[in-house]
Coordinates of C-alpha atoms and ligand atoms in Angstrom, one line a residue:
M1 CA -23.7 7.4 14.1
S2 CA -21.9 4.2 13.3
G3 CA -20.4 3.1 9.6
R4 CA -19.7 5.9 8.3
I5 CA -15.9 4.7 7.2
D6 CA -16.0 2.7 4.6
A7 CA -12.5 1.0 3.5
V8 CA -10.6 -0.4 0.5
L9 CA -7.3 -2.1 1.2
G10 CA -4.7 -4.2 0.4
M11 CA -4.7 -8.3 0.6
Q12 CA -2.0 -9.1 -0.7
W13 CA 2.2 -8.0 0.0
G14 CA 1.3 -5.0 -1.8
D15 CA 0.7 -3.2 -5.7
E16 CA -2.7 -5.0 -5.8
G17 CA -4.1 -2.0 -7.9
K18 CA -4.9 0.0 -4.6
G19 CA -4.5 3.4 -6.4
R20 CA -6.8 2.5 -9.4
I21 CA -9.6 1.1 -7.1
V22 CA -9.8 3.6 -4.7
D23 CA -10.0 6.2 -7.5
W24 CA -12.9 4.2 -8.6
Y25 CA -14.6 4.1 -5.6
A26 CA -13.9 8.2 -4.8
R27 CA -16.4 9.2 -6.4
D28 CA -18.9 8.2 -4.3
Y29 CA -17.3 9.9 -0.9
D30 CA -16.3 13.3 0.5
V31 CA -13.5 12.8 2.1
V32 CA -10.5 9.9 1.1
A33 CA -7.9 9.2 3.9
R34 CA -4.7 7.3 4.3
F35 CA -4.1 5.9 7.5
G36 CA -1.1 4.3 7.5
G37 CA 2.7 3.9 5.8
G38 CA 5.0 6.5 4.3
D39 CA 5.9 7.4 0.5
N40 CA 7.5 3.4 0.8
A41 CA 4.0 3.5 -1.3
G42 CA 3.2 4.2 -5.2
H43 CA 0.0 4.3 -6.3
R44 CA -0.6 4.5 -9.7
I45 CA -3.4 5.7 -11.3
E46 CA -4.6 6.7 -15.0
V47 CA -7.5 9.1 -15.9
G48 CA -7.5 9.6 -19.3
E49 CA -4.3 11.5 -20.3
K50 CA -3.5 12.0 -16.9
K51 CA -0.9 9.4 -15.3
L52 CA -0.3 10.2 -11.8
A53 CA 2.0 8.0 -8.9
L54 CA 1.0 9.0 -5.8
R55 CA 2.8 8.3 -2.8
L56 CA 1.6 10.0 0.5
V57 CA -1.7 11.9 -1.3
P58 CA -4.4 10.0 -1.0
S59 CA -5.6 8.0 -4.8
A60 CA -8.6 10.4 -5.2
A61 CA -6.3 13.1 -6.2
L62 CA -8.5 13.4 -9.5
H63 CA -11.5 13.9 -8.0
P64 CA -11.7 17.4 -7.7
T65 CA -14.0 17.8 -4.9
V66 CA -12.9 15.1 -2.6
E67 CA -11.3 16.6 0.0
L68 CA -7.5 14.7 1.1
F69 CA -6.2 13.1 4.5
V70 CA -3.4 12.5 5.2
G71 CA -4.0 10.5 9.0
S72 CA -2.3 10.1 12.2
G73 CA -0.8 7.2 11.3
C74 CA 1.1 7.6 8.3
V75 CA 5.0 9.1 8.6
V76 CA 5.7 12.1 6.5
N77 CA 8.7 12.9 4.9
L78 CA 8.5 16.5 4.2
E79 CA 10.8 17.0 1.4
G80 CA 8.9 14.9 -0.7
A81 CA 5.2 16.3 1.1
L82 CA 6.3 19.2 -0.9
D83 CA 7.4 17.4 -4.0
E84 CA 4.4 15.1 -4.9
L85 CA 2.4 18.7 -3.6
A86 CA 4.3 20.3 -6.8
R87 CA 3.7 17.6 -9.1
L88 CA 0.3 17.3 -8.7
A89 CA 0.0 21.0 -8.7
E90 CA 1.2 21.0 -12.1
V91 CA -1.0 18.5 -13.4
G92 CA -4.0 20.8 -12.0
V93 CA -4.7 19.7 -8.8
D94 CA -6.2 21.8 -6.0
I95 CA -3.4 21.0 -3.5
S96 CA -5.3 22.7 -0.6
R97 CA -7.7 20.1 -0.3
V98 CA -4.7 18.3 1.0
K99 CA -4.6 18.2 5.2
F100 CA -1.8 16.1 7.0
S101 CA -2.4 15.0 10.7
D102 CA -0.4 17.1 13.2
R103 CA -0.4 13.7 14.5
A104 CA 2.0 11.7 12.0
H105 CA 5.3 11.8 12.1
I106 CA 7.6 12.4 10.5
V107 CA 10.8 10.8 8.3
L108 CA 13.9 12.5 8.3
P109 CA 17.1 12.3 6.2
D110 CA 18.4 10.4 9.4
H111 CA 15.4 7.8 9.3
G112 CA 17.0 7.0 4.9
A113 CA 20.3 6.5 6.1
I114 CA 19.7 4.6 8.9
D115 CA 17.4 2.5 7.0
Q116 CA 19.9 2.0 4.0
A117 CA 22.7 1.3 7.0
S118 CA 20.5 -1.2 8.5
E119 CA 19.7 -3.2 5.0
R120 CA 23.7 -3.2 4.3
A121 CA 24.6 -4.5 8.3
R122 CA 21.6 -7.5 6.9
G123 CA 23.5 -8.3 3.9
A124 CA 21.8 -11.7 2.9
E125 CA 18.7 -11.4 5.3
K126 CA 17.8 -8.1 4.4
I127 CA 14.6 -6.7 4.6
G128 CA 14.3 -5.8 0.8
T129 CA 13.3 -2.1 1.8
T130 CA 12.3 0.8 -0.1
G131 CA 15.1 2.5 1.8
R132 CA 13.0 5.7 2.4
G133 CA 13.8 5.5 6.3
I134 CA 10.1 3.8 7.4
G135 CA 11.3 1.4 9.6
P136 CA 13.4 3.8 11.7
A137 CA 10.4 6.6 11.4
Y138 CA 8.7 4.0 13.2
A139 CA 11.1 2.6 15.4
D140 CA 11.7 6.3 17.0
R141 CA 7.6 6.7 17.0
V142 CA 7.6 4.2 19.3
S143 CA 10.8 4.7 20.7
R144 CA 9.1 8.3 21.8
L145 CA 11.6 9.7 20.4
G146 CA 10.3 10.9 16.9
I147 CA 9.0 14.2 15.7
T148 CA 5.1 14.6 14.9
L149 CA 4.4 17.4 12.4
G150 CA 2.7 19.1 14.8
E151 CA 5.9 19.4 16.8
T152 CA 7.6 21.4 13.4
I153 CA 4.9 24.2 13.9
D154 CA 7.2 26.1 16.7
E155 CA 10.9 26.6 15.0
R156 CA 12.5 27.0 18.2
H157 CA 11.1 23.7 19.5
F158 CA 11.5 21.4 16.2
R159 CA 15.3 23.3 16.6
N160 CA 15.1 21.6 19.7
R161 CA 14.1 17.9 19.0
L162 CA 15.8 17.7 15.9
R163 CA 18.6 18.1 18.3
A164 CA 17.5 15.4 20.6
V165 CA 16.6 12.8 17.8
R166 CA 20.0 13.2 16.2
S167 CA 22.2 13.0 19.8
A168 CA 20.0 9.6 20.0
H169 CA 21.3 8.4 16.6
E170 CA 24.6 9.0 18.0
R171 CA 24.4 7.1 20.7
A172 CA 22.5 4.4 18.6
F173 CA 24.8 4.5 15.8
P174 CA 28.5 5.5 17.0
N175 CA 29.7 4.9 13.8
A176 CA 27.9 8.1 12.9
E177 CA 29.5 8.8 10.0
I178 CA 26.2 7.1 8.1
L179 CA 24.3 10.6 9.2
P180 CA 24.2 13.1 7.1
D181 CA 25.4 16.8 8.3
F182 CA 23.3 17.9 10.7
A183 CA 23.1 21.6 9.9
E184 CA 22.6 21.0 6.5
M185 CA 19.2 18.6 7.5
E186 CA 18.2 21.3 10.3
E187 CA 18.3 24.0 8.1
R188 CA 16.2 22.0 5.2
M189 CA 13.7 20.0 7.5
L190 CA 12.9 23.9 8.9
A191 CA 12.7 25.8 5.4
A192 CA 10.2 22.5 3.9
A193 CA 8.0 22.4 7.4
A194 CA 7.3 26.3 7.3
R195 CA 6.1 25.9 3.5
L196 CA 4.2 22.7 4.8
R197 CA 2.2 24.6 8.1
A198 CA -0.2 25.5 6.3
A199 CA -1.2 21.8 5.7
I200 CA -1.3 20.5 8.8
V201 CA -4.5 20.3 11.1
D202 CA -5.6 18.9 14.1
G203 CA -6.0 15.5 13.0
V204 CA -8.1 14.0 15.2
G205 CA -10.4 17.4 15.4
Y206 CA -10.7 17.2 11.7
M207 CA -11.9 13.4 11.4
H208 CA -14.3 14.0 14.2
A209 CA -15.8 16.9 12.6
R210 CA -16.4 15.3 8.7
L211 CA -17.8 12.4 11.0
A212 CA -20.3 14.8 13.0
A213 CA -21.1 16.1 9.8
G214 CA -22.2 13.3 8.2
K215 CA -19.2 13.3 5.3
R216 CA -18.3 10.1 3.5
I217 CA -15.3 8.7 4.4
L218 CA -13.3 6.5 2.4
A219 CA -10.5 4.8 4.2
E220 CA -7.5 3.9 1.8
G221 CA -4.8 1.5 2.8
A222 CA -1.2 1.4 1.9
Q223 CA 1.2 -1.9 1.6
G224 CA -1.0 -5.1 1.8
T225 CA -2.4 -7.5 4.4
L226 CA 0.6 -10.0 4.5
L227 CA 3.3 -6.4 4.8
D228 CA 1.3 -5.9 8.3
I229 CA 3.5 -5.3 10.9
S230 CA 1.6 -7.9 13.6
F231 CA 0.0 -9.9 11.0
G232 CA 2.0 -10.2 7.7
S233 CA 5.1 -12.7 6.8
Y234 CA 7.3 -11.2 9.8
P235 CA 10.0 -10.0 9.9
Y236 CA 10.0 -9.7 6.0
V237 CA 7.0 -7.2 6.4
T238 CA 6.9 -3.0 6.8
S239 CA 6.6 -1.1 10.0
S240 CA 3.0 -0.3 10.0
Q241 CA -0.5 -1.6 10.5
C242 CA -2.0 -2.5 6.9
T243 CA -5.1 -3.7 8.0
A244 CA -8.4 -2.6 9.1
G245 CA -7.3 -2.9 12.1
G246 CA -4.8 0.1 11.3
I247 CA -7.5 2.3 10.2
C248 CA -8.9 2.8 13.9
T249 CA -5.9 3.4 15.7
G250 CA -4.8 5.2 12.0
L251 CA -7.3 8.4 12.2
G252 CA -8.4 7.8 15.8
V253 CA -11.4 6.4 15.3
G254 CA -13.6 3.6 17.1
P255 CA -14.3 0.6 15.5
S256 CA -18.4 1.1 15.5
A257 CA -17.1 4.2 12.5
I258 CA -16.2 1.4 10.2
G259 CA -18.8 0.2 7.8
R260 CA -17.9 -2.0 4.7
V261 CA -14.3 -2.9 4.0
I262 CA -13.1 -3.9 0.5
G263 CA -10.2 -5.9 0.1
I264 CA -8.3 -5.7 -3.5
L265 CA -6.6 -8.5 -4.7
K266 CA -4.3 -8.7 -7.8
A267 CA -5.2 -11.4 -10.2
Y268 CA -2.1 -13.6 -9.2
T269 CA 0.5 -12.3 -6.7
T270 CA 3.3 -10.5 -6.6
R271 CA 5.7 -9.3 -3.7
V272 CA 8.8 -7.0 -4.0
G273 CA 11.6 -7.6 -1.3
S274 CA 12.6 -10.5 0.4
G275 CA 10.4 -13.1 2.5
P276 CA 7.9 -16.2 1.9
F277 CA 6.1 -16.4 -1.4
P278 CA 4.6 -19.9 -1.3
S279 CA 2.9 -18.9 -4.5
E280 CA 6.1 -18.0 -6.8
L281 CA 7.1 -18.7 -9.7
L282 CA 10.3 -18.9 -10.4
D283 CA 10.4 -20.1 -13.9
A284 CA 9.0 -18.6 -17.1
E285 CA 5.1 -18.4 -15.8
G286 CA 6.5 -16.3 -13.7
D287 CA 8.5 -14.0 -16.2
R288 CA 5.7 -13.7 -18.5
L289 CA 3.3 -12.3 -16.0
R290 CA 6.1 -9.8 -14.7
E291 CA 6.3 -9.4 -18.4
A292 CA 2.5 -9.0 -19.0
G293 CA 1.8 -7.3 -16.1
R294 CA 4.6 -4.6 -16.2
E295 CA 5.5 -5.7 -12.8
F296 CA 8.1 -3.0 -11.6
G297 CA 7.8 -1.6 -8.4
T298 CA 6.8 2.6 -9.0
V299 CA 9.0 3.6 -6.1
T300 CA 11.9 1.6 -6.5
G301 CA 11.5 0.3 -10.5
R302 CA 12.5 -3.2 -8.5
A303 CA 11.1 -6.7 -10.8
R304 CA 8.2 -7.5 -8.6
R305 CA 8.5 -11.1 -8.1
C306 CA 5.4 -13.0 -9.7
G307 CA 3.4 -15.8 -8.8
W308 CA -0.7 -17.4 -9.1
F309 CA -3.0 -15.9 -7.1
D310 CA -2.5 -17.7 -3.3
A311 CA -6.2 -18.3 -2.0
V312 CA -4.9 -19.7 1.8
A313 CA -3.1 -16.0 1.9
A314 CA -6.1 -14.6 0.4
R315 CA -8.4 -16.3 3.0
Y316 CA -5.8 -15.5 5.6
A317 CA -6.3 -12.0 4.5
A318 CA -10.1 -11.3 4.5
A319 CA -10.4 -13.0 8.0
L320 CA -8.1 -10.2 9.0
N321 CA -9.6 -7.5 7.5
G322 CA -13.5 -8.4 8.4
A323 CA -13.6 -7.9 4.4
H324 CA -17.4 -7.9 3.3
A325 CA -16.3 -8.2 -0.7
V326 CA -13.6 -8.0 -3.3
A327 CA -12.5 -6.2 -5.8
L328 CA -10.0 -8.0 -8.4
T329 CA -7.4 -5.9 -10.6
K330 CA -5.3 -7.1 -13.6
L331 CA -7.5 -9.6 -14.8
D332 CA -6.8 -9.0 -18.6
V333 CA -3.3 -10.2 -17.7
L334 CA -3.8 -13.6 -17.4
S335 CA -5.1 -13.8 -21.1
G336 CA -3.5 -16.6 -23.1
F337 CA -1.8 -18.6 -20.5
D338 CA -3.4 -22.0 -21.4
R339 CA -3.3 -23.1 -17.3
I340 CA -3.9 -20.8 -14.6
G341 CA -2.7 -21.7 -11.5
I342 CA -4.6 -21.2 -8.3
V343 CA -2.8 -22.6 -4.4
T344 CA -5.3 -23.8 -2.9
G345 CA -3.3 -25.4 0.5
Y346 CA 0.1 -25.4 2.6
R347 CA 1.6 -28.7 4.1
L348 CA 4.5 -29.3 6.3
G349 CA 4.0 -33.1 5.6
D350 CA 1.5 -34.8 6.1
R351 CA -0.3 -31.8 7.5
E352 CA -2.4 -28.5 7.2
A353 CA 0.7 -25.9 7.4
T354 CA 0.3 -21.9 7.7
L355 CA 2.0 -18.7 6.0
S356 CA 4.8 -18.3 9.6
E357 CA 5.3 -21.5 8.6
A358 CA 6.6 -21.2 5.0
A359 CA 10.5 -20.9 5.5
H360 CA 10.5 -24.6 6.6
P361 CA 12.8 -26.6 4.2
D362 CA 9.9 -29.4 4.4
F363 CA 7.2 -26.7 3.3
G364 CA 4.9 -27.2 0.1
V365 CA 2.1 -26.2 -1.7
E366 CA -0.9 -27.3 -3.6
V367 CA -1.5 -26.2 -6.8
E368 CA -4.9 -26.9 -8.9
Y369 CA -5.1 -26.1 -12.1
L370 CA -7.8 -24.2 -14.5
D371 CA -7.8 -23.9 -17.7
G372 CA -7.0 -20.4 -19.6
W373 CA -8.3 -18.1 -22.1
T374 CA -7.0 -16.5 -25.9
E375 CA -9.2 -13.6 -26.4
D376 CA -8.3 -10.1 -25.4
I377 CA -10.6 -9.0 -22.1
R378 CA -9.8 -5.2 -22.2
E379 CA -12.5 -4.1 -23.5
A380 CA -14.7 -6.0 -21.9
R381 CA -17.0 -3.9 -19.6
R382 CA -19.7 -6.6 -18.1
S383 CA -19.1 -10.2 -17.2
S384 CA -21.2 -11.4 -20.1
E385 CA -18.4 -10.2 -22.3
L386 CA -15.9 -12.1 -20.9
P387 CA -14.9 -16.1 -22.3
V388 CA -16.8 -18.7 -20.2
T389 CA -13.3 -19.6 -18.7
A390 CA -12.2 -16.6 -17.4
R391 CA -15.8 -16.2 -15.7
R392 CA -15.2 -19.7 -14.5
Y393 CA -11.8 -18.8 -13.0
I394 CA -13.4 -15.7 -11.3
A395 CA -16.1 -18.1 -10.0
R396 CA -13.7 -20.6 -8.7
L397 CA -12.2 -17.4 -6.7
E398 CA -15.0 -16.3 -4.9
S399 CA -15.7 -19.7 -3.4
L400 CA -11.8 -20.2 -2.2
V401 CA -12.0 -17.3 -0.9
G402 CA -15.7 -16.9 1.0
L403 CA -16.3 -13.2 -0.8
P404 CA -17.7 -11.9 -2.8
I405 CA -15.9 -10.2 -6.1
E406 CA -17.9 -6.5 -6.7
L407 CA -15.8 -5.5 -9.1
F408 CA -12.8 -6.9 -11.2
S409 CA -10.7 -4.4 -13.6
V410 CA -9.6 -5.6 -17.0
G411 CA -6.5 -2.2 -17.9
P412 CA -4.7 0.6 -15.9
E413 CA -7.6 3.2 -17.3
R414 CA -10.2 4.2 -15.1
E415 CA -13.0 2.8 -17.3
A416 CA -11.9 -0.5 -17.6
L417 CA -13.7 -2.4 -14.9
I418 CA -16.3 -4.8 -14.3
R419 CA -19.0 -4.5 -11.8
A420 CA -20.1 -7.8 -10.9
Ligands
LIG1 P1 -1.2 -0.5 -5.3 O1 0.3 0.2 -5.2 O2 -1.9 -0.9 -5.0 O3 -1.5 1.3 -5.9 O4 -0.7 -0.5 -6.9 P2 0.6 -0.2 -8.2 O5 -0.2 1.0 -8.7 O6 2.3 0.0 -7.2 O7 0.4 -1.5 -9.4 C1 -0.1 -1.5 -9.8 C2 -0.1 -1.7 -11.3 O8 -1.0 -2.3 -12.2 C3 -0.1 0.2 -11.9 O9 0.7 0.2 -12.7 C4 -1.7 0.3 -12.5 O10 -1.6 1.0 -13.3 C5 -1.8 -1.4 -13.1 N1 -3.2 -1.8 -13.0 C6 -4.1 -1.3 -12.2 N2 -5.3 -2.2 -12.4 C7 -4.7 -3.5 -13.6 C8 -5.6 -3.6 -14.2 O11 -6.6 -4.0 -13.9 N3 -5.0 -4.3 -15.5 C9 -3.6 -3.8 -16.1 N4 -2.9 -4.5 -17.0 N5 -2.9 -3.2 -15.4 C10 -3.2 -2.3 -13.8
LIG2 P1 2.0 -0.1 -2.2 O1 1.2 0.6 -1.0 C1 4.5 -3.6 -2.3 C2 8.1 -3.8 1.3 C3 8.9 -3.7 0.8 C4 9.7 -3.8 1.2 C5 8.9 -4.4 3.4 C6 9.4 -2.9 3.6 O2 2.3 0.9 -3.1 O3 1.1 -1.0 -2.6 P2 9.8 -0.2 4.1 O4 10.5 0.2 3.1 O5 8.3 -0.5 3.8 O6 10.2 -0.5 5.0 O7 10.0 -2.0 3.3 O8 7.4 -3.7 2.4 N1 6.7 -2.0 0.6 C7 6.0 -2.7 -0.4 N2 5.6 -3.4 -1.5 N3 4.2 -2.4 -2.1 C8 4.4 -1.3 -1.2 O9 3.1 0.0 -1.2 C9 5.3 -1.4 -0.1 N4 5.7 -0.8 0.4 C10 6.6 -1.6 0.7 O10 9.2 -3.7 -0.8 O11 9.7 -6.0 1.0
LIG3 MG1 2.4 0.3 -5.3

């Protein structure tokens, strides 16, 4: 019984268009499972009149029969999850299909407050987090202090655990005025946990029952490879595993269960928050990418930093994920550029450099330019309908990344896709 779980995940700094690509692949699956992250994610999907911004619920919500699973590697804001479920129910989504692993950890109001206070304390060195408490929640998990969803089910136990967590936070942050009022938080958390209870399942049993039944499962990545806690541009990363390795640890399955891995790459690069960005454009071309690509965050509304496609970073990400193929998004955004750049090398003096060295003052990049195209390609549905320069761009990316591009998107709508 091997290779039953395929995966779709981001191979840049997030916001590659995972939501819409997962929505497309999901038609061939019975279950779509998130394996990491929390509501720091924002995944937009457009199907006809319906436009969704999903944070925690897997991006197959608009497929009526697909089961939606929030796996053990995720962190769950109880009230945020309830709000998201309510919003989905309002647009007619059957939310009884959404289940949460009992091993996922909860994100408390404490965590949001600590996240924001730590960012303030870092000043100019701030990470630029989403401020949703994701880092502190994962930190509590690693410190063996955090509370799992399973622990919210017994009210007395949950109350005791909330008190223990608060005491530890007060010890760690003696200026505890940053923390929200405890009695109010406790009541809010108990009320939210009671409402979420019916959706909490034995996460390991859930996955393995479906594997044994031969269900087709798609693992959905959040964030992106370059934000991965181990292999991203540390410390300017998120606090979870975003790479394919996170599928095993985040869903509780062995590597033999993993089948195809599809890596998503945007046709250029964006990043939100601080940290190195070798292909960043701080000029009019960058502004133009931001405007044409509507690069403003789904969660925080922040303007995303923009730059050319970075083939060095993409090759690194492809290797880390063992990706089999690529889905390329937002090709339409490049229409109208006279020339399109691709970063093909990192240099430090006269030697090749790595992403980890990007903060070095002598770090530089090599850029190759290809001719652009003027045609509007948003209506194209076959490769043959694309201008020859667009096809050359795609072929060049395939050769630089070393993977086939099996799908590319030319607009945000579900059908604005071309299969290679
Ligand atoms: P995710 O976090 O990876 O799911 O990506 P986001 O949803 O945060 O950001 C991607 C944005 O690009 C969303 O607003 C999508 O609607 C939009 N989008 C996705 N694919 C395309 C595309 O091919 N062309 C254009 N113009 N927009 C796209
Ligand atoms: P999706 O799934 C883009 C970034 C934040 C910040 C860093 C740490 O929509 O692609 P955190 O709040 O996680 O502690 O912030 O990670 N970040 C994302 N950037 N897309 C995301 O998710 C992100 N999730 C976190 O901007 O730089
Ligand atoms: Mg996003």
